[in-house]
Short mmCIF file of C-alpha atoms and ligand atoms in Angstrom, two decimals:
data_model
loop_
_atom_site.label_atom_id
_atom_site.label_comp_id
_atom_site.label_asym_id
_atom_site.label_seq_id
_atom_site.Cartn_x
_atom_site.Cartn_y
_atom_site.Cartn_z
CA MET A 157 16.48 6.51 -13.60
CA LYS A 158 13.29 7.92 -14.96
CA ARG A 159 10.45 8.13 -12.27
CA LYS A 160 6.68 9.27 -12.26
CA ILE A 161 3.82 9.16 -10.02
CA VAL A 162 0.36 7.56 -11.18
CA SER A 163 -3.02 8.75 -10.11
CA VAL A 164 -4.93 5.53 -9.64
CA MET A 165 -7.50 7.52 -7.56
CA MET A 166 -10.68 7.52 -8.75
CA CYS A 167 -11.13 11.26 -9.48
CA ALA A 168 -13.80 11.44 -11.54
CA ALA A 169 -15.91 9.69 -8.69
CA VAL A 170 -15.24 11.50 -5.76
CA THR A 171 -16.33 14.46 -3.83
CA ALA A 172 -14.92 17.82 -4.90
CA ALA A 173 -12.72 18.07 -2.04
CA LEU A 174 -11.09 14.87 -2.78
CA LEU A 175 -10.92 16.15 -6.52
CA ALA A 176 -8.99 18.76 -5.48
CA GLY A 177 -6.74 16.56 -3.69
CA CYS A 178 -6.74 14.38 -6.87
CA GLY A 179 -6.13 17.57 -9.15
CA SER A 180 -3.66 19.04 -7.28
CA SER A 181 0.12 18.88 -8.17
CA PRO A 182 1.25 15.00 -7.70
CA SER A 183 4.18 16.58 -5.56
CA GLY A 184 1.86 17.03 -2.67
CA SER A 185 1.09 13.83 -2.87
CA GLN A 186 2.11 11.70 0.18
CA ASN A 187 4.28 8.86 -1.49
CA GLY A 188 6.29 11.26 -4.01
CA GLY A 189 9.12 10.45 -1.73
CA GLY A 190 10.75 14.12 -1.19
CA THR A 191 12.86 13.80 -4.04
CA GLU A 192 12.56 16.12 -6.83
CA GLU A 193 12.79 13.26 -9.47
CA GLU A 194 9.68 11.57 -7.92
CA ASN A 195 8.42 14.40 -7.59
CA GLU A 196 8.19 15.73 -11.40
CA SER A 197 5.36 13.55 -11.60
CA ASP A 198 3.42 14.53 -15.05
CA GLU A 199 0.46 15.71 -14.98
CA ASN A 200 -0.38 13.25 -17.77
CA ALA A 201 0.52 10.48 -16.36
CA SER A 202 -1.87 11.49 -13.59
CA ASP A 203 -4.70 12.21 -15.88
CA GLU A 204 -4.37 8.92 -18.19
CA ASN A 205 -4.69 6.81 -15.48
CA ALA A 206 -7.49 8.76 -13.69
CA SER A 207 -9.64 6.24 -15.08
CA ASP A 208 -8.02 3.40 -13.92
CA ASP A 209 -10.42 2.14 -11.51
CA ASN A 210 -12.38 1.02 -14.75
CA ALA A 211 -10.61 -1.54 -16.09
CA SER A 212 -12.04 -3.85 -13.46
CA ASP A 213 -15.30 -3.45 -15.20
CA GLY A 214 -14.25 -3.68 -18.50
CA GLU A 215 -13.44 -0.31 -20.38
CA ASP A 216 -10.44 -0.27 -20.43
CA ALA A 217 -9.92 -3.29 -22.91
CA ASP A 218 -8.79 -0.67 -25.44
CA ASN A 219 -5.41 -0.52 -23.53
CA ALA A 220 -4.89 -4.05 -23.47
CA GLY A 221 -4.42 -3.37 -27.55
CA SER A 222 -6.77 -5.69 -28.97
CA GLU A 223 -10.03 -7.73 -27.04
CA SER A 224 -7.31 -10.58 -27.73
CA SER A 225 -3.73 -9.47 -27.98
CA GLY A 226 -2.19 -9.48 -24.72
CA GLY A 227 -0.20 -6.14 -24.31
CA GLY A 228 -1.01 -5.21 -28.06
CA SER A 229 1.40 -8.02 -28.89
CA GLY A 230 -1.44 -9.31 -31.09
CA GLU A 231 -1.17 -12.93 -29.66
CA THR A 232 -2.26 -14.08 -25.59
CA LEU A 233 0.42 -12.96 -23.00
CA THR A 234 1.06 -15.97 -20.33
CA ILE A 235 2.16 -13.80 -16.83
CA GLY A 236 2.46 -15.22 -14.19
CA PHE A 237 2.13 -13.88 -10.61
CA ALA A 238 3.35 -15.00 -7.69
CA GLN A 239 1.22 -13.11 -4.62
CA VAL A 240 2.35 -12.81 -1.35
CA GLY A 241 -0.85 -14.45 0.40
CA HIS A 242 -4.40 -13.54 1.15
CA GLU A 243 -3.48 -11.52 4.44
CA SER A 244 -5.62 -8.90 4.40
CA ASP A 245 -8.40 -6.42 2.24
CA TRP A 246 -5.49 -4.64 1.03
CA ARG A 247 -4.43 -7.88 -0.72
CA THR A 248 -7.88 -9.14 -2.08
CA ALA A 249 -7.80 -5.48 -3.95
CA SER A 250 -4.40 -6.29 -5.33
CA THR A 251 -5.23 -9.54 -6.28
CA LYS A 252 -8.47 -8.70 -8.22
CA SER A 253 -6.84 -5.66 -9.96
CA CYS A 254 -4.40 -8.18 -11.10
CA GLN A 255 -7.00 -10.55 -12.47
CA ASP A 256 -9.47 -8.01 -13.88
CA VAL A 257 -5.98 -6.50 -16.26
CA PHE A 258 -4.97 -9.68 -17.02
CA SER A 259 -7.73 -11.17 -18.31
CA ALA A 260 -8.37 -14.19 -20.97
CA GLU A 261 -10.72 -10.78 -22.70
CA ASN A 262 -7.65 -8.86 -22.77
CA GLY A 263 -5.67 -11.00 -24.22
CA TYR A 264 -3.74 -12.80 -21.19
CA ASP A 265 -2.80 -16.16 -19.46
CA LEU A 266 -2.91 -15.14 -16.33
CA GLN A 267 -0.84 -18.03 -13.76
CA PHE A 268 -1.71 -17.55 -10.69
CA VAL A 269 0.52 -18.36 -7.16
CA ASP A 270 -1.44 -17.23 -3.95
CA CYS A 271 2.01 -17.93 -1.93
CA ASP A 272 0.18 -17.90 1.21
CA ASN A 273 3.24 -15.78 3.69
CA ASP A 274 6.13 -18.39 2.61
CA PRO A 275 9.17 -16.77 1.02
CA ALA A 276 10.36 -19.89 0.02
CA ALA A 277 6.93 -21.51 -2.17
CA GLN A 278 7.44 -17.86 -3.42
CA ILE A 279 10.88 -18.65 -4.58
CA GLU A 280 9.55 -21.97 -5.70
CA ALA A 281 6.76 -20.26 -7.31
CA VAL A 282 9.25 -18.01 -9.79
CA ARG A 283 10.74 -21.01 -10.52
CA GLY A 284 7.94 -22.76 -11.61
CA PHE A 285 7.14 -19.77 -14.49
CA ILE A 286 10.64 -19.68 -15.36
CA GLN A 287 9.84 -23.70 -16.07
CA GLN A 288 6.93 -23.05 -18.33
CA ALA A 289 8.77 -20.04 -19.85
CA VAL A 290 5.90 -17.26 -19.30
CA ASP A 291 6.20 -13.92 -21.21
CA TYR A 292 6.23 -11.99 -18.25
CA ILE A 293 6.36 -12.65 -14.28
CA ILE A 294 4.71 -9.96 -11.88
CA LEU A 295 6.32 -10.52 -8.41
CA ASP A 296 5.00 -9.01 -5.01
CA PRO A 297 8.27 -9.74 -2.77
CA ILE A 298 7.26 -11.11 0.30
CA VAL A 299 10.55 -10.53 2.15
CA SER A 300 12.89 -7.82 0.75
CA LYS A 301 16.23 -9.93 0.74
CA GLY A 302 17.10 -13.50 -0.70
CA TRP A 303 15.98 -12.00 -4.40
CA ASP A 304 19.23 -11.69 -6.65
CA THR A 305 19.68 -16.07 -7.05
CA VAL A 306 15.77 -16.20 -8.40
CA LEU A 307 16.15 -12.76 -10.52
CA THR A 308 19.30 -14.20 -12.06
CA GLU A 309 17.49 -17.13 -13.19
CA CYS A 310 14.62 -15.17 -14.82
CA GLU A 311 17.09 -12.78 -16.14
CA ASP A 312 19.12 -15.68 -17.81
CA ALA A 313 15.80 -17.45 -18.91
CA GLY A 314 14.84 -14.15 -20.78
CA ILE A 315 11.67 -13.45 -18.76
CA PRO A 316 11.23 -9.67 -17.24
CA VAL A 317 10.45 -9.44 -13.79
CA ILE A 318 7.85 -6.58 -12.83
CA VAL A 319 7.56 -6.20 -9.31
CA ILE A 320 4.44 -4.77 -7.70
CA ASP A 321 3.66 -3.77 -4.09
CA ARG A 322 6.51 -4.74 -2.09
CA THR A 323 10.37 -3.76 -2.76
CA ILE A 324 13.38 -5.96 -3.42
CA GLU A 325 16.59 -4.50 -1.06
CA ASP A 326 19.45 -7.23 -2.72
CA SER A 327 18.92 -7.42 -6.60
CA ASP A 328 17.62 -4.71 -9.36
CA LYS A 329 17.53 -7.70 -11.76
CA TYR A 330 13.62 -6.33 -12.37
CA VAL A 331 12.48 -4.32 -15.44
CA SER A 332 10.17 -1.85 -12.75
CA TRP A 333 8.50 -1.56 -9.77
CA VAL A 334 5.46 -0.43 -8.91
CA GLY A 335 4.23 0.41 -5.54
CA SER A 336 4.08 2.28 -2.80
CA ASN A 337 6.79 4.77 -0.69
CA PHE A 338 6.26 2.82 2.79
CA LYS A 339 8.16 5.06 4.40
CA THR A 340 6.61 8.06 3.99
CA GLU A 341 3.30 6.49 4.83
CA GLY A 342 4.49 5.97 8.17
CA LEU A 343 6.24 9.59 7.80
CA ALA A 344 2.64 10.68 7.16
CA ALA A 345 1.19 9.25 10.45
CA GLY A 346 3.65 10.53 12.31
CA GLU A 347 3.66 14.27 11.07
CA TRP A 348 -0.51 13.67 11.64
CA LEU A 349 0.18 12.70 14.90
CA LYS A 350 2.32 15.28 16.01
CA ALA A 351 -0.52 18.07 14.55
CA TYR A 352 -3.15 16.19 16.12
CA ALA A 353 -2.09 15.72 19.68
CA GLU A 354 -1.08 19.64 19.56
CA LYS A 355 -4.67 20.39 18.36
CA LYS A 356 -6.36 18.22 21.17
CA GLY A 357 -3.32 19.39 23.85
CA ILE A 358 -2.19 15.66 24.14
CA SER A 359 1.26 16.66 25.58
CA GLU A 360 2.61 13.08 26.30
CA ILE A 361 2.02 10.15 23.54
CA ASN A 362 2.55 6.69 24.47
CA ALA A 363 2.21 4.41 21.28
CA LEU A 364 1.82 1.05 21.03
CA VAL A 365 2.30 -0.31 17.52
CA ILE A 366 1.13 -3.39 15.64
CA GLU A 367 3.93 -4.41 12.69
CA GLY A 368 2.74 -5.69 9.40
CA SER A 369 5.34 -9.07 8.24
CA THR A 370 8.93 -9.65 10.16
CA GLY A 371 10.97 -8.68 6.73
CA ALA A 372 8.34 -7.29 4.42
CA SER A 373 9.78 -3.53 2.82
CA ALA A 374 5.73 -2.81 4.04
CA THR A 375 6.81 -3.17 7.05
CA LEU A 376 10.15 -1.75 7.39
CA GLY A 377 9.19 1.63 5.87
CA ARG A 378 6.13 1.95 8.04
CA THR A 379 7.95 1.57 11.01
CA GLU A 380 10.78 3.78 10.63
CA GLY A 381 8.84 6.57 9.11
CA PHE A 382 6.74 6.80 12.80
CA GLN A 383 9.90 5.88 14.78
CA GLU A 384 11.41 8.86 13.01
CA LEU A 385 8.67 11.37 13.76
CA ALA A 386 8.53 9.56 17.56
CA ASP A 387 12.41 10.11 17.80
CA ALA A 388 11.50 13.71 16.65
CA ASN A 389 9.12 14.50 19.06
CA GLY A 390 10.18 12.23 22.39
CA TRP A 391 6.94 10.10 22.31
CA LYS A 392 7.47 6.86 24.08
CA ILE A 393 6.88 3.59 21.53
CA VAL A 394 6.44 1.54 24.62
CA ASP A 395 6.18 -1.99 22.69
CA SER A 396 6.52 -2.73 18.89
CA GLN A 397 5.31 -6.38 17.73
CA THR A 398 4.22 -8.03 14.40
CA GLY A 399 0.44 -9.05 13.74
CA ASP A 400 1.66 -10.53 10.16
CA PHE A 401 -1.11 -7.88 8.71
CA THR A 402 -3.95 -10.18 10.00
CA GLU A 403 -6.95 -9.51 11.76
CA ALA A 404 -6.35 -12.05 13.99
CA GLY A 405 -3.26 -11.24 14.57
CA GLY A 406 -3.59 -7.56 15.54
CA GLN A 407 -6.24 -9.02 17.76
CA GLU A 408 -3.66 -11.38 19.45
CA VAL A 409 -1.17 -8.84 20.01
CA MET A 410 -3.27 -6.31 21.60
CA GLU A 411 -4.68 -8.86 23.95
CA SER A 412 -1.23 -9.75 24.78
CA TYR A 413 -0.72 -5.56 25.03
CA ILE A 414 -3.69 -4.89 27.41
CA LYS A 415 -2.30 -7.49 29.80
CA SER A 416 1.02 -6.36 30.04
CA TYR A 417 0.15 -2.35 29.29
CA GLU A 418 -3.77 -1.37 30.12
CA GLY A 419 -3.75 2.29 31.06
CA GLN A 420 -0.22 2.93 29.98
CA PHE A 421 -0.66 3.49 26.20
CA ASN A 422 -2.65 6.21 24.06
CA VAL A 423 -1.69 5.59 20.80
CA VAL A 424 -2.30 2.15 19.21
CA VAL A 425 -1.21 2.26 15.60
CA CYS A 426 -1.88 -0.60 13.66
CA GLN A 427 0.64 -0.95 9.95
CA ASN A 428 -2.90 -2.39 8.01
CA ASP A 429 -6.10 -2.15 8.33
CA ASN A 430 -7.18 -5.81 9.13
CA GLU A 431 -4.62 -5.41 12.32
CA ALA A 432 -6.63 -2.49 13.35
CA PHE A 433 -9.97 -4.18 13.19
CA GLY A 434 -8.57 -7.10 15.35
CA ALA A 435 -6.75 -5.18 17.96
CA MET A 436 -10.46 -2.59 18.19
CA THR A 437 -11.92 -5.80 18.91
CA ALA A 438 -9.40 -6.71 21.71
CA MET A 439 -10.14 -2.99 23.38
CA LYS A 440 -13.87 -3.57 23.07
CA ASN A 441 -13.79 -6.85 24.78
CA ALA A 442 -11.25 -4.95 27.63
CA GLY A 443 -13.52 -2.07 28.23
CA ILE A 444 -11.06 0.66 26.20
CA GLU A 445 -11.94 3.11 24.68
CA TYR A 446 -10.97 4.00 21.22
CA GLY A 447 -11.05 6.20 18.84
CA VAL A 448 -12.14 10.36 18.09
CA ASP A 449 -11.81 11.97 21.52
CA LYS A 450 -12.10 8.62 23.25
CA ASP A 451 -8.67 7.65 25.35
CA VAL A 452 -6.81 5.84 22.75
CA ILE A 453 -6.22 7.40 18.89
CA VAL A 454 -6.36 4.46 16.20
CA ILE A 455 -4.02 5.00 13.44
CA SER A 456 -3.87 2.25 10.46
CA PHE A 457 -2.85 2.07 7.02
CA ASP A 458 -4.06 0.83 3.74
CA ALA A 459 -7.69 2.67 3.87
CA CYS A 460 -9.42 0.36 1.83
CA THR A 461 -13.27 0.33 2.47
CA ALA A 462 -13.77 -1.17 5.41
CA GLY A 463 -11.18 0.96 6.74
CA LEU A 464 -12.41 4.50 5.52
CA LYS A 465 -15.96 3.13 7.37
CA ARG A 466 -14.12 3.05 10.32
CA VAL A 467 -12.85 6.44 10.02
CA MET A 468 -16.68 7.83 9.15
CA SER A 469 -17.73 6.28 12.15
CA GLY A 470 -15.03 7.77 14.57
CA GLU A 471 -12.85 4.34 15.71
CA ILE A 472 -9.83 5.14 13.47
CA ASN A 473 -8.96 8.56 13.96
CA ALA A 474 -6.49 8.53 10.73
CA ASP A 475 -6.03 5.90 7.85
CA PHE A 476 -3.08 6.28 5.27
CA GLU A 477 -3.66 5.22 1.97
CA CYS A 478 -1.52 2.58 -0.06
CA ASN A 479 -3.26 1.97 -3.39
CA PRO A 480 -3.39 -1.98 -4.01
CA LEU A 481 -4.54 -0.97 -8.00
CA ALA A 482 -1.32 -1.46 -8.86
CA ALA A 483 -2.11 -3.77 -12.77
CA PRO A 484 -2.85 -0.81 -14.82
CA GLU A 485 0.25 0.05 -14.02
CA VAL A 486 1.55 -3.28 -15.01
CA GLU A 487 0.07 -3.48 -18.22
CA ASN A 488 1.62 -0.47 -19.55
CA VAL A 489 5.28 -1.62 -18.45
CA ILE A 490 4.38 -4.46 -20.67
CA LYS A 491 2.75 -2.72 -23.41
CA GLN A 492 5.89 -0.37 -23.11
CA LEU A 493 8.46 -3.80 -23.43
CA GLU A 494 6.10 -5.30 -26.19
CA ALA A 495 6.69 -1.94 -28.53
CA GLY A 496 10.64 -2.44 -27.58
CA GLU A 497 10.32 0.54 -24.89
CA GLU A 498 12.28 1.21 -21.88
CA PRO A 499 9.48 1.28 -18.86
CA GLU A 500 10.36 3.86 -15.73
CA LYS A 501 12.38 1.74 -13.48
CA GLU A 502 9.77 2.64 -10.48
CA VAL A 503 6.32 4.23 -10.73
CA PHE A 504 4.49 5.34 -7.59
CA MET A 505 1.36 5.26 -6.97
CA ASN A 506 -0.44 8.63 -5.79
CA GLU A 507 -2.29 8.18 -2.11
CA HIS A 508 -3.94 10.16 0.20
CA CYS A 509 -4.27 10.63 4.06
CA PHE A 510 -7.77 10.08 5.69
CA VAL A 511 -9.25 11.45 8.76
CA ASN A 512 -12.21 12.13 10.40
CA GLU A 513 -12.20 15.08 11.90
CA ASP A 514 -12.25 18.77 9.87
CA ILE A 515 -9.44 20.08 11.84
CA ILE A 516 -6.40 19.84 10.24
CA PRO A 517 -6.09 20.94 6.72
CA SER A 518 -3.03 19.60 5.80
CA ILE A 519 0.74 18.20 6.83
CA THR A 520 4.03 18.22 5.11
CA VAL A 521 5.61 15.05 4.52
CA ASN A 522 9.39 15.18 2.99
CA GLY A 523 8.67 19.03 2.16
CA ALA A 524 5.90 18.82 0.42
CA GLU A 525 1.92 19.38 1.52
CA GLN A 526 -0.31 16.73 1.86
CA GLU A 527 -3.50 17.59 1.84
CA LEU A 528 -5.90 15.55 4.61
CA THR A 529 -9.41 13.90 3.98
CA VAL A 530 -12.53 13.94 5.55
CA VAL A 531 -14.70 10.16 4.68
CA THR A 532 -17.76 11.14 3.60
CA ASP A 533 -20.11 8.13 2.28
CA GLU A 534 -18.67 9.26 -1.58
CA ILE A 535 -15.55 8.11 -0.60
CA ILE A 536 -16.04 5.32 0.57
CA GLU A 537 -18.30 4.24 -2.41
CA ALA A 538 -15.27 5.43 -4.19
CA GLN A 539 -12.72 3.28 -2.43
CA TYR A 540 -11.55 0.11 -3.70
O1 LIG B 212 -0.84 -3.36 3.76
C1 LIG B 212 -1.46 -5.00 3.98
C2 LIG B 212 -0.65 -6.21 3.10
O2 LIG B 212 2.44 -4.72 1.06
C3 LIG B 212 1.56 -2.99 1.41
O3 LIG B 212 0.43 -5.94 2.57
C4 LIG B 212 1.30 -4.61 1.75
C5 LIG B 212 0.44 -4.80 2.36
C6 LIG B 212 -0.68 -3.94 2.74
O4 LIG B 212 -1.03 -7.06 3.49
O5 LIG B 212 -2.71 -4.88 4.42
#
């Protein structure tokens, strides 16, 4: 199985500090997953993709082969994209990334279906793409199980499926997956909390977790990774419930946590930024002080623009990036298939850990050093 790690960060546009992070060995990436195979990422792959954020402004038109030939095929390619839904800032960025890359100008006919977090609707969307006889299917699986039957149908119909973002546990009938290592993200959050607590002299951790959507690989991985550090360090997970990756969900869960556990927790782990926004509203309404050097440490995932603003203001202590700009990599996969080449089975996005304070230079995740990036205006400006 061939693997590579890509850097889709805006290396050219960020500060020297972040540039150093981008330019450093990709094996230092938290999403290398720690295995040698994963970490043998070619620097060239990173360099090639360093300007991928430009895909959205048309500068990558050449990448599509020609202005009107999808994947360099000489003809318009029809792409069916079964998207999870529209629950978060991350999702909006992911959708935009696909719409920008798979545009008519780039030679594509994008059939986009927002599955609104309904796994059955998503399976039907994929079946609809088979009926339409699209050229390729992009699938971001809402849940990790239940895929083998419909993916077999795709295979029988001769339609290659490219999975993005979340992973599939019970089938390997797809050509490629492009996304993030969610367990590594959870481990990074745990390693950061360990180092931070030591630095601040916090001896006891009582954490509340607001999980993402039930059954999503992003939820499972982040939960498992953080739990591993909790177990190893004797932290108490006071409660762990789903907030469905939404702001409303985060607020609702936090309000109920406050009713049950007020005064009994000093950390809130939100599995995405939108949940963190909701949780912070709930704490604010209850008069609970959170953020840097306050009563409750706030940890979040995604690191979208709005999340990074809350890191810079000190309301979120640390935010673990999950890069939603997979579409340029998906296009590379399609171009390879069009050229008769065998694409990588797994493509990992390169990501960063963002913090408010410059007090811990790095953490070690899966045996690899991961820098901590202090959020600045320039970083916020360059983020999706
Ligand atoms: O963290 C969350 C989104 O699957 C990684 O889904 C993605 C998650 C992301 O709704 O914001």
